[in-house]
Amino acid sequence: MRTHKDQQPTAWFAATLMVVFIAICATDAVAGVSQDSSAALTPVQLKIERQRARLSSVEEEERRDAVSQLGAMHHPDAARVAVSALKDPSPSVRATAASSILDLPDEESAANLIPLLSDKDEFVRREAAYALGKTRSRSAVASLIERLLTDKQDGVRGAAAVALGDIADASAVSTLAAVLSSQVVLTGSKKNSKSKKEQNPFVLRAAAHSLGQIGNRDAVPALIAALQNEKTEDDVRRESAGALGLIGDPSSIPALRLAVTAPDPYLSKAAHEAIQAILKLKS
């Protein structure tokens, strides 16, 4: 006959087996829930979640690539995940995120991008300006004008001018024309601003081109002045001629005819094509 002491090891072993069995069942249940959750996601959602996880990487390049991959999906949900990267400590990640959120509604994209125009990094400000142009959001015009007039970096001012042309809001015409014709840009803070001539050819070209994109006749005097100024870079004069052709105001034809005789063959061609475009519009 077995005593109580003989039964103790058997009872302990049975209890241990029960604990192990319960643990295995619980693990299987959790795994099943996880698999069910993954199975419930669409292929696109799975891709998005993989990139979301990579945004937490300590490696800057992995985070930047994750943001790039999210942008390449061209999906609003992916773009919304990329928004968090606009505050990443790395400038390259923030700059990449600027173009990766453009599949959000335009106004939502613009609202997220406008603060980046004040970023301490030049590259980030520039990419934010270009991205804002692609939103076509008028809510960005005032902030872009401020960048055009105050940013110390040529690339940022040029990007702001390009973006204003992409948005094509007439309220930017007077500023773009002032930059082109009087060649004045303000630098520094609003309190301690000082004026200097805009001399960067890229900024001037962008201003002329954007005036043509907007197509407002108020820009014609500034464009004619730039076209006729022989001290102006030839490529700026070419852009001015092209812009006059896009606007289509017949009053610019005399200045364009003079430009046809310019020694620069590309300027001559641009002026000729602008005249033809204006005459075509008249007919």
Short mmCIF file of C-alpha atoms in Angstrom, two decimals:
data_model
loop_
_atom_site.label_atom_id
_atom_site.label_comp_id
_atom_site.label_asym_id
_atom_site.label_seq_id
_atom_site.Cartn_x
_atom_site.Cartn_y
_atom_site.Cartn_z
CA MET A 1 0.00 0.00 0.00
CA ARG A 2 1.40 3.45 -1.12
CA THR A 3 1.84 6.07 1.58
CA HIS A 4 1.10 9.82 1.37
CA LYS A 5 4.83 10.49 0.94
CA ASP A 6 4.94 8.13 -2.05
CA GLN A 7 2.13 10.07 -3.75
CA GLN A 8 3.84 13.51 -3.46
CA PRO A 9 6.33 13.15 -6.41
CA THR A 10 3.54 11.89 -8.66
CA ALA A 11 1.28 14.80 -7.79
CA TRP A 12 4.11 17.31 -8.32
CA PHE A 13 4.93 15.81 -11.74
CA ALA A 14 1.27 15.93 -12.79
CA ALA A 15 0.97 19.56 -11.73
CA THR A 16 4.12 20.47 -13.66
CA LEU A 17 2.79 18.80 -16.80
CA MET A 18 -0.46 20.75 -16.44
CA VAL A 19 1.40 24.08 -16.16
CA VAL A 20 3.48 23.28 -19.26
CA PHE A 21 0.36 22.26 -21.18
CA ILE A 22 -1.44 25.51 -20.27
CA ALA A 23 1.60 27.58 -21.29
CA ILE A 24 1.81 25.84 -24.68
CA CYS A 25 -1.89 26.40 -25.29
CA ALA A 26 -1.59 30.08 -24.37
CA THR A 27 1.40 30.54 -26.71
CA ASP A 28 -0.48 28.87 -29.55
CA ALA A 29 -3.49 31.09 -28.90
CA VAL A 30 -1.40 34.28 -29.01
CA ALA A 31 0.34 33.12 -32.18
CA GLY A 32 -3.03 32.34 -33.69
CA VAL A 33 -4.33 35.81 -32.89
CA SER A 34 -1.17 37.35 -34.38
CA GLN A 35 -1.51 35.26 -37.53
CA ASP A 36 -5.19 36.13 -37.78
CA SER A 37 -4.35 39.85 -37.45
CA SER A 38 -1.72 39.63 -40.17
CA ALA A 39 -4.06 37.64 -42.37
CA ALA A 40 -6.67 40.39 -41.98
CA LEU A 41 -4.32 43.00 -43.48
CA THR A 42 -4.23 43.62 -47.21
CA PRO A 43 -0.90 43.29 -49.07
CA VAL A 44 -0.59 47.08 -49.17
CA GLN A 45 -1.26 47.37 -45.45
CA LEU A 46 1.37 44.72 -44.74
CA LYS A 47 3.91 46.72 -46.75
CA ILE A 48 2.98 49.87 -44.89
CA GLU A 49 3.36 48.19 -41.50
CA ARG A 50 6.78 46.83 -42.46
CA GLN A 51 7.96 50.33 -43.33
CA ARG A 52 6.35 51.78 -40.21
CA ALA A 53 8.47 49.41 -38.12
CA ARG A 54 11.61 50.51 -39.95
CA LEU A 55 10.93 54.15 -39.02
CA SER A 56 12.00 53.24 -35.48
CA SER A 57 15.43 52.05 -36.61
CA VAL A 58 18.51 53.64 -35.06
CA GLU A 59 20.06 53.68 -38.54
CA GLU A 60 19.43 56.96 -40.38
CA GLU A 61 19.67 55.39 -43.84
CA GLU A 62 17.14 52.69 -42.97
CA ARG A 63 14.66 55.31 -41.76
CA ARG A 64 15.25 57.39 -44.88
CA ASP A 65 14.71 54.35 -47.10
CA ALA A 66 11.53 53.45 -45.21
CA VAL A 67 10.15 56.93 -45.85
CA SER A 68 11.12 56.66 -49.51
CA GLN A 69 9.37 53.29 -49.79
CA LEU A 70 6.23 54.74 -48.21
CA GLY A 71 6.22 57.56 -50.74
CA ALA A 72 6.72 55.13 -53.62
CA MET A 73 3.49 53.34 -52.69
CA HIS A 74 1.46 56.43 -53.68
CA HIS A 75 -1.19 55.53 -51.13
CA PRO A 76 -2.82 57.91 -48.63
CA ASP A 77 -2.34 55.49 -45.73
CA ALA A 78 1.37 55.20 -46.52
CA ALA A 79 1.66 58.97 -46.80
CA ARG A 80 0.00 59.40 -43.42
CA VAL A 81 2.56 57.09 -41.82
CA ALA A 82 5.35 59.11 -43.46
CA VAL A 83 4.10 62.31 -41.78
CA SER A 84 5.79 61.29 -38.53
CA ALA A 85 9.16 61.40 -40.33
CA LEU A 86 8.78 65.15 -40.89
CA LYS A 87 10.03 65.50 -37.30
CA ASP A 88 12.88 63.00 -37.61
CA PRO A 89 16.20 64.25 -36.17
CA SER A 90 17.93 63.59 -39.50
CA PRO A 91 17.66 66.32 -42.19
CA SER A 92 17.85 63.72 -44.98
CA VAL A 93 14.89 61.84 -43.51
CA ARG A 94 12.85 65.03 -43.09
CA ALA A 95 13.66 66.11 -46.63
CA THR A 96 12.66 62.72 -48.04
CA ALA A 97 9.43 62.81 -46.05
CA ALA A 98 8.47 66.13 -47.66
CA SER A 99 7.82 64.47 -51.00
CA SER A 100 6.55 61.22 -49.46
CA ILE A 101 3.37 62.72 -48.00
CA LEU A 102 2.02 64.15 -51.25
CA ASP A 103 -0.63 61.44 -51.64
CA LEU A 104 -2.55 63.02 -48.79
CA PRO A 105 -5.27 65.53 -49.72
CA ASP A 106 -3.58 68.71 -50.95
CA GLU A 107 -4.57 70.90 -48.03
CA GLU A 108 -3.49 68.27 -45.52
CA SER A 109 -0.13 67.92 -47.26
CA ALA A 110 0.33 71.68 -47.29
CA ALA A 111 -0.52 72.03 -43.60
CA ASN A 112 2.18 69.48 -42.75
CA LEU A 113 4.77 70.97 -45.11
CA ILE A 114 4.51 74.68 -44.35
CA PRO A 115 6.31 74.39 -40.97
CA LEU A 116 9.28 72.81 -42.77
CA LEU A 117 9.88 76.08 -44.62
CA SER A 118 11.35 77.31 -41.34
CA ASP A 119 13.54 74.24 -40.83
CA LYS A 120 17.12 74.99 -39.79
CA ASP A 121 18.44 72.83 -42.65
CA GLU A 122 18.65 74.36 -46.13
CA PHE A 123 18.00 71.04 -47.90
CA VAL A 124 14.82 70.45 -45.91
CA ARG A 125 13.49 73.95 -46.62
CA ARG A 126 14.21 73.53 -50.33
CA GLU A 127 12.49 70.15 -50.60
CA ALA A 128 9.52 71.43 -48.62
CA ALA A 129 9.14 74.34 -51.06
CA TYR A 130 9.20 72.06 -54.09
CA ALA A 131 6.70 69.72 -52.43
CA LEU A 132 4.36 72.60 -51.62
CA GLY A 133 4.35 73.56 -55.28
CA LYS A 134 3.11 70.09 -56.12
CA THR A 135 0.20 70.43 -53.69
CA ARG A 136 -1.09 73.44 -55.70
CA SER A 137 -2.42 74.72 -52.38
CA ARG A 138 -3.04 78.45 -52.16
CA SER A 139 -2.62 78.24 -48.41
CA ALA A 140 1.13 77.93 -49.01
CA VAL A 141 1.52 81.11 -51.09
CA ALA A 142 2.21 83.54 -48.24
CA SER A 143 4.83 81.28 -46.66
CA LEU A 144 6.53 80.68 -50.01
CA ILE A 145 6.64 84.42 -50.71
CA GLU A 146 8.31 84.93 -47.34
CA ARG A 147 10.95 82.32 -48.24
CA LEU A 148 11.53 83.97 -51.61
CA LEU A 149 12.08 87.34 -49.96
CA THR A 150 13.99 86.37 -46.83
CA ASP A 151 15.87 83.10 -47.18
CA LYS A 152 19.63 83.50 -47.35
CA GLN A 153 20.13 80.39 -49.48
CA ASP A 154 19.82 80.71 -53.27
CA GLY A 155 18.47 77.19 -53.65
CA VAL A 156 15.63 77.80 -51.22
CA ARG A 157 14.66 81.12 -52.82
CA GLY A 158 14.71 79.48 -56.24
CA ALA A 159 12.60 76.56 -55.03
CA ALA A 160 10.08 79.00 -53.55
CA ALA A 161 9.87 80.84 -56.88
CA VAL A 162 9.33 77.55 -58.73
CA ALA A 163 6.62 76.50 -56.28
CA LEU A 164 4.77 79.80 -56.68
CA GLY A 165 4.62 79.17 -60.41
CA ASP A 166 3.33 75.64 -59.87
CA ILE A 167 0.56 76.93 -57.61
CA ALA A 168 -0.12 79.71 -60.14
CA ASP A 169 -1.92 82.06 -57.79
CA ALA A 170 -2.11 85.65 -59.05
CA SER A 171 -1.32 87.04 -55.59
CA ALA A 172 2.32 86.04 -56.13
CA VAL A 173 2.74 88.08 -59.33
CA SER A 174 3.78 91.35 -57.71
CA THR A 175 6.49 89.67 -55.62
CA LEU A 176 7.86 87.61 -58.49
CA ALA A 177 7.86 90.68 -60.73
CA ALA A 178 9.68 92.73 -58.08
CA VAL A 179 12.36 90.06 -57.73
CA LEU A 180 12.80 89.94 -61.50
CA SER A 181 12.60 93.60 -62.48
CA SER A 182 13.91 95.57 -59.53
CA GLN A 183 16.00 92.55 -58.56
CA VAL A 184 15.49 93.11 -54.86
CA VAL A 185 15.30 90.44 -52.19
CA LEU A 186 15.13 90.96 -48.43
CA THR A 187 17.41 88.92 -46.22
CA GLY A 188 17.57 88.52 -42.48
CA SER A 189 14.78 88.85 -39.95
CA LYS A 190 11.80 91.10 -40.50
CA LYS A 191 13.03 93.38 -37.72
CA ASN A 192 16.59 93.65 -39.01
CA SER A 193 16.04 93.15 -42.73
CA LYS A 194 18.27 94.71 -45.32
CA SER A 195 17.88 94.84 -49.08
CA LYS A 196 20.26 93.65 -51.74
CA LYS A 197 20.02 92.90 -55.43
CA GLU A 198 18.98 89.41 -56.43
CA GLN A 199 21.86 88.19 -58.54
CA ASN A 200 21.36 84.45 -58.60
CA PRO A 201 20.46 83.37 -62.16
CA PHE A 202 18.45 80.38 -60.97
CA VAL A 203 16.20 82.55 -58.80
CA LEU A 204 15.72 85.07 -61.62
CA ARG A 205 14.99 82.33 -64.17
CA ALA A 206 12.51 80.73 -61.80
CA ALA A 207 10.77 84.06 -61.22
CA ALA A 208 10.43 84.70 -64.96
CA HIS A 209 9.26 81.16 -65.68
CA SER A 210 6.70 81.26 -62.87
CA LEU A 211 5.28 84.55 -64.11
CA GLY A 212 4.65 82.83 -67.42
CA GLN A 213 2.98 79.90 -65.69
CA ILE A 214 0.67 82.20 -63.76
CA GLY A 215 -0.18 84.02 -66.98
CA ASN A 216 -1.24 87.33 -65.46
CA ARG A 217 -0.72 90.41 -67.65
CA ASP A 218 0.45 92.46 -64.67
CA ALA A 219 3.76 90.64 -65.09
CA VAL A 220 4.37 91.93 -68.63
CA PRO A 221 6.28 95.15 -67.73
CA ALA A 222 8.73 93.27 -65.50
CA LEU A 223 9.28 90.58 -68.13
CA ILE A 224 9.86 93.14 -70.89
CA ALA A 225 12.33 94.99 -68.66
CA ALA A 226 14.28 91.79 -68.03
CA LEU A 227 14.18 90.89 -71.72
CA GLN A 228 15.53 94.28 -72.78
CA ASN A 229 18.24 94.51 -70.13
CA GLU A 230 21.42 93.39 -71.87
CA LYS A 231 23.18 93.11 -68.51
CA THR A 232 20.76 90.36 -67.54
CA GLU A 233 21.93 86.77 -68.02
CA ASP A 234 20.92 85.40 -71.43
CA ASP A 235 19.10 82.43 -69.92
CA VAL A 236 17.03 84.80 -67.75
CA ARG A 237 16.18 86.81 -70.86
CA ARG A 238 15.20 83.58 -72.64
CA GLU A 239 12.88 82.64 -69.78
CA SER A 240 11.38 86.13 -69.92
CA ALA A 241 10.71 85.77 -73.64
CA GLY A 242 9.07 82.40 -73.10
CA ALA A 243 6.93 83.78 -70.31
CA LEU A 244 5.74 86.64 -72.52
CA GLY A 245 4.71 84.07 -75.11
CA LEU A 246 2.69 82.19 -72.50
CA ILE A 247 0.94 85.33 -71.28
CA GLY A 248 0.10 86.32 -74.84
CA ASP A 249 -0.14 90.09 -74.45
CA PRO A 250 0.37 91.79 -77.87
CA SER A 251 2.02 94.78 -76.18
CA SER A 252 5.15 92.67 -75.70
CA ILE A 253 5.64 92.00 -79.43
CA PRO A 254 7.88 95.06 -80.13
CA ALA A 255 10.32 94.06 -77.38
CA LEU A 256 10.28 90.47 -78.60
CA ARG A 257 11.04 91.57 -82.16
CA LEU A 258 14.11 93.40 -80.92
CA ALA A 259 15.18 90.28 -79.06
CA VAL A 260 14.95 88.24 -82.26
CA THR A 261 18.05 90.13 -83.44
CA ALA A 262 20.03 89.29 -80.30
CA PRO A 263 23.46 87.65 -80.80
CA ASP A 264 22.40 84.72 -78.63
CA PRO A 265 20.72 82.29 -81.06
CA TYR A 266 18.74 80.65 -78.26
CA LEU A 267 17.35 83.99 -77.12
CA SER A 268 16.52 84.87 -80.72
CA LYS A 269 14.69 81.57 -81.13
CA ALA A 270 12.80 81.99 -77.84
CA ALA A 271 11.69 85.49 -78.85
CA HIS A 272 10.57 84.28 -82.28
CA GLU A 273 8.57 81.43 -80.77
CA ALA A 274 6.97 83.81 -78.28
CA ILE A 275 5.85 86.11 -81.08
CA GLN A 276 4.33 83.18 -82.95
CA ALA A 277 2.48 82.08 -79.82
CA ILE A 278 1.04 85.55 -79.28
CA LEU A 279 -0.03 85.89 -82.91
CA LYS A 280 -1.67 82.48 -82.73
CA LEU A 281 -3.65 83.57 -79.68
CA LYS A 282 -4.74 86.75 -81.47
CA SER A 283 -6.05 84.79 -84.40
#
